[in-house]
Coordinates of C-alpha atoms in Angstrom, one line a residue:
Chain A
M1 CA -20.6 -109.1 -125.5
R2 CA -22.3 -111.4 -123.2
L3 CA -20.2 -113.2 -120.5
H4 CA -20.7 -116.9 -120.3
S5 CA -18.3 -118.0 -117.6
L6 CA -15.2 -116.9 -115.5
F7 CA -12.4 -119.4 -114.4
M8 CA -10.0 -118.4 -111.8
N9 CA -7.0 -120.3 -110.6
N10 CA -4.9 -119.0 -107.8
F11 CA -6.1 -115.4 -108.7
R12 CA -6.0 -113.0 -105.8
Q13 CA -7.9 -114.4 -102.9
Y14 CA -9.2 -117.2 -105.0
I15 CA -7.1 -120.2 -104.1
G16 CA -7.3 -123.2 -106.5
E17 CA -9.9 -123.4 -109.3
N18 CA -12.9 -121.4 -108.9
T19 CA -15.6 -120.9 -111.8
I20 CA -18.5 -118.6 -112.0
D21 CA -21.2 -119.4 -114.6
F22 CA -23.0 -116.1 -115.6
A23 CA -26.8 -116.1 -116.0
G24 CA -28.3 -115.1 -119.3
N25 CA -27.4 -118.1 -121.6
T26 CA -30.9 -119.3 -121.3
T27 CA -34.0 -117.1 -121.3
E28 CA -34.3 -116.6 -117.5
P29 CA -32.8 -115.5 -115.3
N30 CA -30.5 -113.0 -117.1
V31 CA -28.8 -111.1 -114.3
T32 CA -26.0 -112.5 -112.0
L33 CA -25.6 -110.6 -108.8
I34 CA -22.4 -110.9 -106.9
W35 CA -22.6 -109.6 -103.3
G36 CA -20.9 -110.1 -100.0
P37 CA -19.0 -108.3 -97.2
N38 CA -16.2 -106.1 -97.8
G39 CA -12.9 -108.1 -98.5
Y40 CA -14.7 -111.2 -99.7
G41 CA -13.6 -110.9 -103.3
K42 CA -16.4 -109.1 -105.2
T43 CA -13.8 -106.7 -106.7
G44 CA -11.5 -109.7 -107.3
V45 CA -14.0 -111.0 -109.7
F46 CA -14.1 -107.8 -111.4
R47 CA -10.3 -107.4 -111.4
A48 CA -10.0 -111.1 -113.1
I49 CA -12.3 -109.9 -115.9
M50 CA -10.3 -106.7 -116.6
F51 CA -7.1 -108.5 -116.4
C52 CA -8.3 -111.3 -118.7
L53 CA -9.6 -108.8 -121.3
Y54 CA -7.1 -106.0 -121.1
G55 CA -4.1 -107.5 -119.2
D56 CA -4.8 -104.7 -116.5
L57 CA -2.6 -105.2 -113.4
V58 CA -4.5 -102.4 -111.4
L59 CA -8.0 -100.8 -111.4
E60 CA -8.9 -97.2 -111.3
Q61 CA -9.9 -97.5 -107.6
D62 CA -6.5 -98.8 -106.6
G63 CA -5.6 -95.1 -106.6
F64 CA -2.4 -95.2 -108.8
P65 CA -1.9 -92.3 -110.9
D66 CA -2.7 -92.7 -114.7
S67 CA 0.8 -91.4 -115.6
D68 CA 2.4 -94.4 -113.6
S69 CA 2.8 -97.2 -116.1
T70 CA 4.8 -99.3 -113.7
A71 CA 2.0 -99.5 -111.1
E72 CA 0.8 -103.2 -110.5
L73 CA -0.7 -105.1 -107.8
I74 CA 0.3 -108.7 -107.2
L75 CA -2.4 -110.7 -108.7
V76 CA -1.2 -114.3 -107.9
N77 CA -2.4 -115.6 -104.5
E78 CA -0.1 -114.2 -101.8
K79 CA -0.7 -117.0 -99.4
L80 CA 0.4 -119.6 -102.1
L81 CA 3.5 -117.4 -102.8
E82 CA 4.4 -117.3 -99.1
R83 CA 3.9 -121.1 -99.0
N84 CA 6.2 -121.6 -102.0
I85 CA 9.1 -119.3 -101.4
G86 CA 11.6 -119.5 -104.2
S87 CA 9.2 -121.2 -106.5
R88 CA 7.3 -119.5 -109.3
V89 CA 3.4 -119.5 -108.8
T90 CA 1.1 -119.0 -111.7
A91 CA -2.5 -117.6 -111.7
T92 CA -4.8 -118.1 -114.6
V93 CA -8.1 -116.4 -115.6
K94 CA -10.2 -117.8 -118.4
L95 CA -13.2 -115.8 -119.6
I96 CA -15.8 -117.3 -122.0
F97 CA -17.9 -114.9 -123.6
E98 CA -20.2 -114.5 -126.8
H99 CA -20.1 -111.6 -129.3
T100 CA -22.2 -111.2 -132.5
G101 CA -22.8 -114.9 -132.4
S102 CA -19.2 -116.0 -132.1
I103 CA -17.9 -117.7 -128.9
F104 CA -14.5 -116.5 -127.6
E105 CA -12.4 -118.2 -125.0
L106 CA -9.6 -115.8 -123.6
E107 CA -7.1 -117.3 -121.2
R108 CA -4.4 -115.2 -119.5
N109 CA -1.6 -116.1 -117.1
V110 CA 0.4 -114.1 -114.7
S111 CA 3.2 -115.6 -112.6
A112 CA 5.1 -114.4 -109.4
L113 CA 8.0 -115.4 -107.4
M114 CA 8.6 -114.6 -103.7
G115 CA 12.3 -114.7 -102.8
A116 CA 13.6 -116.1 -99.5
D117 CA 15.0 -112.7 -98.7
G118 CA 11.4 -111.6 -97.8
E119 CA 11.3 -109.0 -100.5
D120 CA 8.1 -108.1 -102.3
P121 CA 7.1 -110.7 -105.1
V122 CA 8.2 -110.1 -108.6
Q123 CA 5.4 -110.5 -111.1
E124 CA 5.6 -111.3 -114.8
P125 CA 2.8 -111.5 -117.4
G126 CA 2.4 -115.0 -118.8
R127 CA 0.9 -116.5 -121.8
V128 CA -2.3 -115.3 -123.3
I129 CA -4.5 -117.0 -126.0
L130 CA -7.7 -116.2 -127.6
R131 CA -9.8 -118.9 -129.4
E132 CA -12.9 -117.9 -131.4
T133 CA -15.5 -120.1 -132.8
D134 CA -17.8 -118.6 -135.4
L135 CA -21.6 -118.6 -135.5
N136 CA -21.5 -121.9 -137.7
G137 CA -19.3 -123.6 -135.2
N138 CA -16.2 -123.2 -137.1
A139 CA -13.1 -122.7 -135.0
K140 CA -10.6 -119.9 -136.1
S141 CA -6.9 -120.1 -135.6
P142 CA -6.2 -119.1 -132.1
L143 CA -4.5 -115.8 -131.6
E144 CA -1.4 -115.8 -129.2
E145 CA 0.2 -112.5 -130.0
P146 CA -0.5 -110.0 -127.2
D147 CA -1.0 -107.2 -129.7
E148 CA -3.3 -109.1 -132.0
I149 CA -5.4 -110.1 -129.1
E150 CA -5.4 -106.5 -127.9
E151 CA -6.7 -105.3 -131.2
R152 CA -9.3 -108.0 -131.4
I153 CA -10.6 -107.2 -128.0
S154 CA -10.5 -103.6 -128.7
R155 CA -12.8 -104.1 -131.7
I156 CA -15.3 -105.9 -129.4
L157 CA -15.1 -103.4 -126.6
N158 CA -12.9 -100.4 -127.1
R159 CA -10.6 -99.7 -124.0
R160 CA -11.8 -96.1 -124.1
V161 CA -15.5 -96.9 -123.5
R162 CA -15.1 -100.1 -121.6
D163 CA -15.3 -98.2 -118.1
F164 CA -18.9 -97.3 -119.0
F165 CA -19.9 -100.9 -119.6
L166 CA -17.6 -102.8 -117.2
F167 CA -17.5 -101.4 -113.6
D168 CA -18.1 -102.3 -110.2
G169 CA -20.2 -100.8 -107.3
E170 CA -17.5 -98.4 -106.3
R171 CA -17.4 -96.7 -109.6
M172 CA -21.1 -96.6 -109.8
E173 CA -21.2 -94.9 -106.4
K174 CA -18.5 -92.5 -107.7
L175 CA -20.3 -91.6 -110.9
T176 CA -23.7 -90.9 -109.1
R177 CA -22.3 -88.3 -107.0
Y178 CA -23.1 -84.8 -108.5
G179 CA -19.9 -82.8 -108.7
D180 CA -17.8 -81.2 -111.4
D181 CA -15.5 -84.2 -111.6
Q182 CA -18.5 -86.6 -112.1
R183 CA -19.9 -84.2 -114.8
K184 CA -16.4 -84.2 -116.5
E185 CA -16.3 -87.9 -116.3
I186 CA -19.7 -88.3 -117.8
Q187 CA -18.8 -85.7 -120.4
R188 CA -15.9 -87.7 -121.3
G189 CA -17.8 -90.9 -121.4
I190 CA -20.5 -89.4 -123.6
K191 CA -17.9 -88.0 -126.1
S192 CA -16.0 -91.4 -126.1
L193 CA -19.3 -93.3 -126.8
L194 CA -20.4 -91.1 -129.6
Q195 CA -16.8 -90.7 -130.8
I196 CA -17.1 -86.9 -130.6
D197 CA -13.6 -87.1 -129.3
A198 CA -12.3 -88.8 -132.4
L199 CA -14.1 -86.1 -134.5
E200 CA -12.5 -83.2 -132.5
I201 CA -9.1 -84.9 -132.9
A202 CA -9.6 -85.4 -136.7
I203 CA -10.4 -81.8 -137.0
Q204 CA -7.5 -80.7 -134.9
G205 CA -5.1 -83.0 -136.8
L206 CA -6.5 -81.5 -140.1
K207 CA -5.8 -77.9 -138.9
K208 CA -2.3 -79.0 -137.7
Q209 CA -1.7 -80.4 -141.2
E210 CA -2.9 -77.3 -143.0
R211 CA -0.4 -75.2 -140.8
Y212 CA 2.4 -77.8 -141.8
L213 CA 1.6 -77.4 -145.5
T214 CA 1.7 -73.7 -145.2
Q215 CA 5.1 -73.9 -143.5
M216 CA 6.3 -76.1 -146.4
I217 CA 5.0 -73.8 -148.9
R218 CA 6.8 -71.0 -147.2
A219 CA 10.0 -73.0 -146.9
T220 CA 10.0 -73.8 -150.6
A221 CA 8.9 -70.7 -151.9
S222 CA 10.7 -67.3 -151.8
G223 CA 10.2 -63.5 -152.2
E224 CA 6.7 -62.2 -152.6
L225 CA 5.1 -65.7 -152.1
E226 CA 6.8 -66.0 -148.8
L227 CA 5.6 -62.7 -147.7
V228 CA 2.1 -63.4 -148.7
S229 CA 2.2 -66.7 -147.0
E230 CA 3.3 -65.1 -143.8
K231 CA 0.5 -62.5 -144.0
L232 CA -1.9 -65.2 -144.7
Q233 CA -0.8 -67.3 -141.8
K234 CA -1.2 -64.2 -139.6
V235 CA -4.7 -63.5 -140.8
N236 CA -5.5 -67.4 -140.2
D237 CA -4.4 -67.0 -136.7
D238 CA -6.2 -63.7 -136.1
I239 CA -9.3 -65.4 -137.5
A240 CA -8.8 -68.5 -135.1
I241 CA -8.6 -66.1 -132.0
L242 CA -11.6 -64.1 -133.2
E243 CA -13.6 -67.2 -133.7
E244 CA -12.8 -68.5 -130.4
E245 CA -13.6 -65.1 -128.6
L246 CA -16.8 -64.9 -130.6
N247 CA -17.8 -68.3 -129.6
I248 CA -17.2 -67.6 -126.0
N249 CA -19.3 -64.5 -126.2
I250 CA -22.1 -66.3 -127.9
D251 CA -22.0 -69.1 -125.4
E252 CA -22.2 -66.2 -122.6
V253 CA -25.1 -64.7 -124.2
Q254 CA -26.9 -68.0 -124.3
R255 CA -26.0 -68.7 -120.7
M256 CA -27.4 -65.3 -119.9
N257 CA -30.6 -65.9 -121.9
H258 CA -31.0 -69.2 -120.1
R259 CA -30.5 -67.5 -116.5
E260 CA -32.9 -64.8 -117.6
R261 CA -35.6 -67.4 -118.5
E262 CA -34.8 -69.1 -115.3
I263 CA -35.4 -65.8 -113.2
D264 CA -38.4 -64.9 -115.3
Q265 CA -39.9 -68.3 -114.2
I266 CA -39.0 -67.5 -110.6
L267 CA -40.4 -64.2 -110.7
E268 CA -43.7 -65.5 -112.3
K269 CA -43.9 -67.8 -109.4
V270 CA -43.4 -65.1 -106.9
K271 CA -46.1 -63.1 -108.8
G272 CA -48.5 -66.0 -108.6
L273 CA -47.9 -66.2 -104.8
E274 CA -48.6 -62.5 -104.2
V275 CA -52.4 -63.2 -103.9
K276 CA -51.5 -65.9 -101.2
Q277 CA -49.5 -63.5 -99.5
E278 CA -52.3 -60.9 -99.3
I279 CA -54.6 -63.8 -98.0
R280 CA -52.0 -64.6 -95.3
K281 CA -52.0 -60.9 -94.1
K282 CA -55.7 -60.8 -93.9
L283 CA -55.8 -64.1 -92.0
K284 CA -53.2 -62.7 -89.5
E285 CA -55.5 -59.7 -89.0
E286 CA -58.5 -62.0 -88.6
I287 CA -56.8 -64.1 -86.0
D288 CA -55.9 -61.0 -84.0
Q289 CA -59.6 -59.9 -84.2
I290 CA -60.6 -63.5 -82.9
K291 CA -58.1 -63.2 -80.1
S292 CA -59.6 -59.9 -79.0
D293 CA -63.2 -61.2 -79.3
Q294 CA -62.1 -64.3 -77.2
E295 CA -60.7 -61.8 -74.4
K296 CA -64.1 -60.0 -74.5
N297 CA -65.8 -63.3 -74.2
K298 CA -63.8 -64.3 -71.3
Q299 CA -64.6 -61.2 -69.4
D300 CA -68.4 -61.6 -70.2
L301 CA -68.3 -65.0 -69.1
Q302 CA -66.5 -64.0 -65.8
G303 CA -69.3 -61.5 -65.1
L304 CA -72.0 -64.1 -65.6
L305 CA -70.2 -66.6 -63.5
E306 CA -70.2 -64.1 -60.6
L307 CA -73.9 -63.7 -61.0
G308 CA -74.4 -67.3 -61.4
G309 CA -72.5 -67.9 -58.0
T310 CA -75.1 -65.7 -56.4
Y311 CA -77.9 -67.6 -58.1
I312 CA -76.5 -70.9 -57.0
A313 CA -76.5 -69.7 -53.2
S314 CA -80.3 -68.6 -53.7
P315 CA -82.0 -71.6 -52.2
V316 CA -80.3 -70.8 -48.7
V317 CA -81.2 -67.2 -48.9
V318 CA -84.7 -67.9 -50.2
E319 CA -85.2 -70.1 -47.0
L320 CA -83.9 -67.2 -44.8
K321 CA -86.3 -64.8 -46.6
T322 CA -89.1 -67.1 -45.9
D323 CA -88.3 -67.2 -42.3
L324 CA -88.3 -63.3 -42.2
D325 CA -91.6 -63.1 -44.1
G326 CA -93.1 -65.6 -41.4
K327 CA -91.8 -63.4 -38.6
I328 CA -93.2 -60.2 -40.3
S329 CA -96.5 -61.8 -40.8
R330 CA -96.6 -63.0 -37.2
G331 CA -95.8 -59.4 -36.0
E332 CA -92.4 -60.5 -34.7
L333 CA -90.9 -58.0 -37.0
P334 CA -92.1 -54.7 -38.3
T335 CA -92.6 -54.6 -41.9
D336 CA -91.0 -51.2 -42.5
V337 CA -89.3 -50.2 -39.2
R338 CA -85.6 -50.1 -39.8
E339 CA -82.8 -49.9 -37.2
T340 CA -81.5 -46.7 -38.5
F341 CA -85.0 -45.1 -38.1
I342 CA -85.0 -46.2 -34.3
D343 CA -81.5 -44.9 -33.9
H344 CA -82.5 -41.6 -35.5
L345 CA -85.5 -41.2 -33.0
L346 CA -83.1 -42.1 -30.0
Y347 CA -80.5 -39.7 -31.3
T348 CA -82.8 -36.7 -31.7
G349 CA -84.8 -37.4 -28.7
N350 CA -88.0 -36.5 -30.5
C351 CA -90.6 -38.8 -31.9
I352 CA -92.4 -38.2 -35.2
C353 CA -95.5 -37.3 -33.1
E354 CA -93.5 -34.6 -31.4
R355 CA -93.5 -36.5 -28.1
C356 CA -90.1 -35.9 -26.1
L357 CA -88.1 -39.0 -25.7
E358 CA -85.8 -37.9 -23.1
N359 CA -83.6 -40.2 -20.9
G360 CA -85.7 -42.1 -18.4
S361 CA -89.0 -41.4 -20.0
P362 CA -91.2 -44.5 -20.5
E363 CA -91.4 -44.0 -24.3
R364 CA -87.7 -44.0 -24.7
D365 CA -87.3 -47.0 -22.6
A366 CA -89.9 -48.8 -24.6
L367 CA -88.2 -48.0 -27.9
V368 CA -84.8 -49.1 -26.5
R369 CA -86.4 -52.5 -25.5
Y370 CA -88.2 -52.7 -28.9
K371 CA -84.9 -52.5 -30.7
Q372 CA -83.1 -55.0 -28.4
Q373 CA -85.8 -57.5 -28.9
K374 CA -87.0 -57.2 -32.5
I375 CA -84.2 -55.8 -34.5
Q376 CA -81.4 -58.6 -34.6
P377 CA -78.0 -58.1 -36.2
G378 CA -77.9 -59.6 -39.9
M379 CA -81.6 -59.7 -40.2
E380 CA -81.6 -56.4 -42.2
A381 CA -78.9 -57.5 -44.7
A382 CA -80.6 -60.9 -45.1
Y383 CA -83.7 -59.1 -46.0
Q384 CA -82.1 -56.9 -48.4
L385 CA -80.3 -59.8 -50.2
A386 CA -83.5 -61.8 -50.3
S387 CA -85.1 -58.9 -52.0
K388 CA -82.6 -58.7 -54.5
L389 CA -82.6 -62.6 -55.1
T390 CA -86.3 -62.3 -55.7
A391 CA -85.7 -59.9 -58.4
L392 CA -82.8 -62.0 -59.7
A393 CA -84.9 -65.2 -59.7
A394 CA -87.4 -63.4 -61.8
N395 CA -84.5 -62.7 -64.3
S396 CA -83.1 -66.2 -64.1
G397 CA -84.1 -67.3 -67.5
E398 CA -82.5 -64.3 -69.1
L399 CA -79.3 -65.1 -67.3
S400 CA -79.3 -68.7 -68.3
N401 CA -79.8 -67.5 -72.0
K402 CA -77.0 -65.1 -71.7
Y403 CA -74.8 -67.8 -70.4
D404 CA -75.7 -70.2 -73.1
S405 CA -75.1 -67.6 -75.7
E406 CA -71.6 -66.8 -74.3
I407 CA -70.7 -70.5 -74.3
T408 CA -71.9 -70.8 -77.8
R409 CA -69.8 -67.7 -78.8
Y410 CA -66.8 -69.2 -77.0
Q411 CA -67.1 -72.4 -79.0
N412 CA -67.6 -70.7 -82.2
L413 CA -64.5 -68.3 -81.6
K414 CA -62.5 -71.3 -80.6
Q415 CA -63.4 -73.2 -83.8
K416 CA -62.8 -70.3 -86.0
E417 CA -59.4 -69.7 -84.3
E418 CA -58.5 -73.3 -85.0
E419 CA -59.6 -73.2 -88.6
S420 CA -57.8 -70.0 -89.2
E421 CA -54.6 -71.1 -87.6
K422 CA -54.6 -74.3 -89.6
E423 CA -55.1 -72.2 -92.8
L424 CA -52.3 -69.9 -91.8
E425 CA -50.0 -72.7 -91.1
K426 CA -50.8 -74.2 -94.6
L427 CA -50.1 -70.8 -96.2
N428 CA -46.8 -70.4 -94.3
E429 CA -45.7 -73.8 -95.5
E430 CA -46.4 -72.8 -99.1
L431 CA -44.8 -69.5 -98.9
K432 CA -41.8 -70.9 -96.8
D433 CA -39.4 -70.9 -99.7
L434 CA -40.7 -67.9 -101.4
P435 CA -37.7 -66.4 -103.1
E436 CA -36.8 -62.7 -102.6
A437 CA -38.1 -61.0 -105.7
T438 CA -35.7 -57.9 -105.2
Q439 CA -32.7 -60.1 -105.3
Y440 CA -33.7 -61.6 -108.7
G441 CA -34.8 -58.3 -109.8
V442 CA -31.2 -56.8 -109.3
E443 CA -29.6 -59.8 -111.0
L444 CA -32.0 -59.6 -114.0
E445 CA -31.0 -55.8 -114.4
R446 CA -27.3 -56.8 -114.2
I447 CA -27.7 -59.6 -116.8
R448 CA -29.6 -57.4 -119.2
S449 CA -26.9 -54.7 -119.0
D450 CA -24.1 -57.0 -119.3
R451 CA -25.7 -58.9 -122.2
K452 CA -26.2 -55.5 -124.0
E453 CA -22.4 -55.0 -123.7
I454 CA -21.4 -58.4 -125.0
E455 CA -23.9 -58.3 -127.7
D456 CA -22.3 -55.0 -129.1
K457 CA -19.0 -56.6 -128.7
I458 CA -20.2 -59.7 -130.8
T459 CA -21.5 -57.3 -133.5
E460 CA -18.1 -55.6 -133.5
Q461 CA -16.3 -59.0 -133.6
K462 CA -18.5 -60.4 -136.5
L463 CA -17.7 -57.2 -138.5
L464 CA -14.0 -57.6 -137.9
L465 CA -14.1 -61.4 -138.7
E466 CA -15.8 -60.7 -142.0
N467 CA -13.2 -58.3 -142.9
K468 CA -10.4 -60.8 -141.9
K469 CA -12.1 -63.4 -143.9
E470 CA -12.3 -61.2 -147.0
E471 CA -8.7 -60.3 -146.4
R472 CA -7.9 -64.1 -146.3
T473 CA -9.6 -64.8 -149.5
A474 CA -7.7 -62.1 -151.2
L475 CA -4.4 -63.4 -149.8
E476 CA -5.3 -67.0 -150.6
E477 CA -6.0 -66.1 -154.2
K478 CA -2.8 -64.1 -154.4
E479 CA -0.8 -66.9 -152.8
N480 CA -2.4 -69.5 -155.1
A481 CA -1.5 -67.5 -158.1
L482 CA 2.1 -67.1 -156.9
S483 CA 2.6 -70.7 -155.9
Q484 CA 1.3 -71.9 -159.4
K485 CA 4.7 -70.6 -160.5
D486 CA 6.5 -73.0 -158.3
E487 CA 6.2 -76.6 -158.8
I488 CA 6.9 -77.8 -155.4
S489 CA 4.8 -75.2 -153.8
K490 CA 2.1 -76.1 -156.2
K491 CA 2.1 -79.6 -155.0
Y492 CA 1.7 -78.3 -151.2
S493 CA -0.9 -75.7 -152.2
A494 CA -3.0 -78.3 -153.8
Q495 CA -2.8 -80.6 -150.6
R496 CA -3.4 -77.7 -148.4
E497 CA -6.5 -76.6 -150.3
E498 CA -7.9 -80.2 -150.1
V499 CA -7.0 -80.4 -146.5
A500 CA -8.8 -77.1 -145.8
K501 CA -11.8 -78.4 -147.6
A502 CA -11.9 -81.6 -145.5
F503 CA -11.5 -79.3 -142.3
S504 CA -14.5 -77.4 -143.4
A505 CA -16.6 -80.4 -144.1
L506 CA -15.8 -82.1 -140.9
S507 CA -16.4 -78.9 -138.9
Q508 CA -19.9 -78.6 -140.4
I509 CA -20.6 -82.3 -139.7
Q510 CA -19.5 -81.8 -136.1
G511 CA -21.8 -78.8 -135.7
R512 CA -24.7 -80.6 -137.2
Y513 CA -24.1 -83.9 -135.6
E514 CA -23.7 -82.4 -132.0
K515 CA -26.9 -80.4 -132.4
N516 CA -28.9 -83.5 -133.3
V517 CA -27.2 -85.7 -130.6
I518 CA -27.7 -83.1 -127.8
D519 CA -31.3 -82.7 -128.4
E520 CA -31.9 -86.5 -128.4
L521 CA -29.5 -87.1 -125.5
S522 CA -31.3 -84.6 -123.3
E523 CA -34.6 -86.3 -124.0
V524 CA -33.3 -89.8 -123.3
A525 CA -31.3 -88.7 -120.2
T526 CA -34.4 -87.0 -118.7
Q527 CA -36.5 -90.2 -119.4
I528 CA -34.0 -92.5 -117.8
F529 CA -33.1 -90.4 -115.0
K530 CA -36.8 -90.0 -114.1
K531 CA -37.2 -93.7 -113.9
L532 CA -34.2 -94.2 -111.7
A533 CA -35.0 -91.4 -109.3
D534 CA -37.0 -91.5 -106.2
G535 CA -40.5 -89.9 -105.9
N536 CA -39.2 -86.5 -104.6
T537 CA -36.6 -86.2 -107.3
Q538 CA -39.0 -87.2 -110.0
K539 CA -41.4 -84.5 -108.9
S540 CA -38.6 -81.7 -108.9
L541 CA -36.7 -82.8 -112.0
A542 CA -37.8 -80.8 -114.9
R543 CA -35.1 -81.8 -117.5
I544 CA -31.6 -82.9 -118.0
N545 CA -29.9 -80.6 -120.4
V546 CA -26.8 -81.7 -122.4
K547 CA -24.6 -78.6 -122.9
N548 CA -21.2 -77.0 -122.6
G549 CA -19.4 -79.8 -124.5
F550 CA -21.7 -82.7 -123.4
K551 CA -21.8 -82.0 -119.8
L552 CA -25.2 -83.0 -118.2
D553 CA -27.1 -80.2 -116.5
I554 CA -29.9 -81.1 -114.2
C555 CA -32.8 -78.5 -114.2
N556 CA -35.3 -78.7 -111.5
G557 CA -38.8 -77.4 -111.9
Chain B
M1 CA -8.2 -100.1 -140.5
M2 CA -10.0 -99.8 -137.2
E3 CA -13.5 -101.3 -136.9
N4 CA -16.1 -98.5 -136.8
N5 CA -17.8 -98.1 -133.7
T6 CA -21.4 -98.5 -134.2
F7 CA -22.6 -96.0 -131.4
N8 CA -22.6 -93.2 -134.1
P9 CA -23.8 -94.4 -137.3
L10 CA -25.0 -90.8 -138.1
L11 CA -21.4 -89.6 -137.9
D12 CA -20.1 -92.3 -140.4
K13 CA -23.2 -91.7 -142.5
D14 CA -22.6 -87.9 -142.7
I15 CA -18.9 -88.3 -143.7
G16 CA -19.9 -90.9 -146.3
M17 CA -22.1 -88.2 -147.7
I18 CA -19.3 -85.7 -148.4
E19 CA -19.7 -85.3 -152.2
N20 CA -16.1 -84.6 -153.3
E21 CA -14.3 -87.8 -153.3
T22 CA -10.9 -86.3 -152.3
T23 CA -12.5 -84.3 -149.5
R24 CA -14.3 -87.4 -148.2
K25 CA -11.2 -89.6 -148.4
I26 CA -9.1 -86.9 -146.5
A27 CA -11.9 -86.6 -143.9
L28 CA -12.1 -90.3 -143.4
C29 CA -8.4 -90.8 -143.1
A30 CA -8.3 -88.1 -140.4
L31 CA -11.2 -89.8 -138.5
E32 CA -9.6 -93.2 -138.7
A33 CA -6.3 -91.8 -137.5
A34 CA -8.0 -90.0 -134.7
R35 CA -9.7 -93.2 -133.6
E36 CA -6.5 -95.1 -133.8
S37 CA -4.7 -92.4 -131.7
L38 CA -7.4 -92.7 -129.1
S39 CA -7.3 -96.5 -129.1
R40 CA -3.6 -96.4 -128.7
N41 CA -3.7 -93.6 -126.1
E42 CA -1.4 -91.4 -128.0
K43 CA -0.1 -88.6 -126.0
K44 CA -0.4 -86.1 -128.9
P45 CA -3.4 -87.3 -131.0
S46 CA -3.6 -84.5 -133.3
D47 CA 0.1 -84.8 -134.1
F48 CA -0.6 -88.4 -134.9
V49 CA -3.6 -87.6 -137.3
S50 CA -1.3 -84.9 -138.9
N51 CA 1.6 -87.4 -139.5
R52 CA -0.9 -90.0 -141.0
L53 CA -2.4 -87.4 -143.2
N54 CA 1.1 -86.3 -144.3
S55 CA 1.9 -89.9 -145.4
Q56 CA -1.3 -90.3 -147.2
L57 CA -1.9 -87.0 -148.8
T58 CA 0.3 -87.6 -151.8
K59 CA -1.6 -90.6 -152.7
I60 CA -5.0 -89.1 -152.1
V61 CA -4.3 -85.8 -153.9
K62 CA -2.6 -87.5 -156.7
G63 CA -3.2 -85.9 -160.0
K64 CA -4.6 -82.8 -158.3
A65 CA -1.3 -80.9 -158.4

């Protein structure tokens, strides 16, 4: 189906005649985009198409319950109704479209009347007409019966699947949300599109008919045949229950297998990251060592700086020492007489030559005068400091080398620290979402134990089912033999036998067909979704699986 | 007869390949009735199929009994 044009007259907010010519009748462009602010009639266009094709008076997003068959929205322009109180106003929608080479022109009217009493307008469906011109330009007789038109449109785009071809932005937004309702909606869509739902209903109908025929056989038969038929019915019911339980258990085991594979993959990933965890641990230790080395380097540098400070002050002290040396060479200072030595002589009162230095003696007075004149405060300390500086100056090259070495060490440690921190940060990021292996280990254990239990149950159920089926075969043979005796029962029996065969054939087709479709659908859905998804989703999306009765399941890698 | 939907040619092909003619006719009758029930939005589609089968079976299984 390709839409050519849409004509609306007095429909919803479109007063007067309005026509939209859709793109695509020539080669380019082939898309028509309708956009605008809320309330400007985008949905009105969609509503007009749905009304024209199917006579819909409401849309899904109007929020009326499906069960409410009387729900309707006034489709005639309400301003016109208010201006024409007491007069009937008609709205018309005409859709021209192409399908398999034929051109269709579908026109549908609806009218409404607003009473003077101010009550809500009363709406009535109007005339509908479908004109068709075939590939060769031959016009067919127009259809004017609503039922005939509905059937014709239904053959072009079935009402059940139309929502997956004709929908507006609101429905698109709803379908793209990932929730259980959306999954069910998509499941329903897939089933409808592939007519799996029709196949399921056909199978259910056959089963129902088989039961009905069994009842008829029982009603027309008597005595032993009735008993056998009853038993057979019971066995059939038991088989149906058993098969259902068995399928549930098989599905459960499959689900567990799937989960087990998922967990195995997760644990494999964890294992792969163990090496990195070890590297991270070593890196942390290395960083601790670097920090400790940095502390030591800091202390060493402080020591060197203290020495360096003294060295910086050396020119002043050296000048002082030079002055002292001058005084010594001029005899203004003894080279080796110290204040403490003079104090010692004065204290003991004896000279080293054993001369007495008693108070008032000329020798003692001469010594006191010498001390006062020659030994000045600070001179001694300056002299000692200058001597040390002389030694230090001799070693200044070594100090400078040590200083350079510590600075280099500082730079190296700093660089090493930065590199290690960066590497650690990278590893932390990689290991950020590392799953807890223990937690999955426990789940895996539980799955394996539960699965064992279910598998045992499946074996038991299969055995029981086999026995029941054997019992059924025997009862069927007996029932057939007995019903041969009864003409009416014979007829029903023959029919039931054929219905059972058709049931079995359709069930087999369903199994085979679903399997093929599921594989193909998973593949195609994954490809399409990857095309539509953004960059991050494309990276994380592993596959879309179609399972559990055509629900889509998104698996991330 | 409802027009077959062409989204599932495999399905119709599979049914067309049922060897036994009577079985094939019953299967097709059930499937067509199911499609119609969905198209008509029947409340009890499987009952609709069963009723349709009931009315057609005598003709389809004619001579079998």
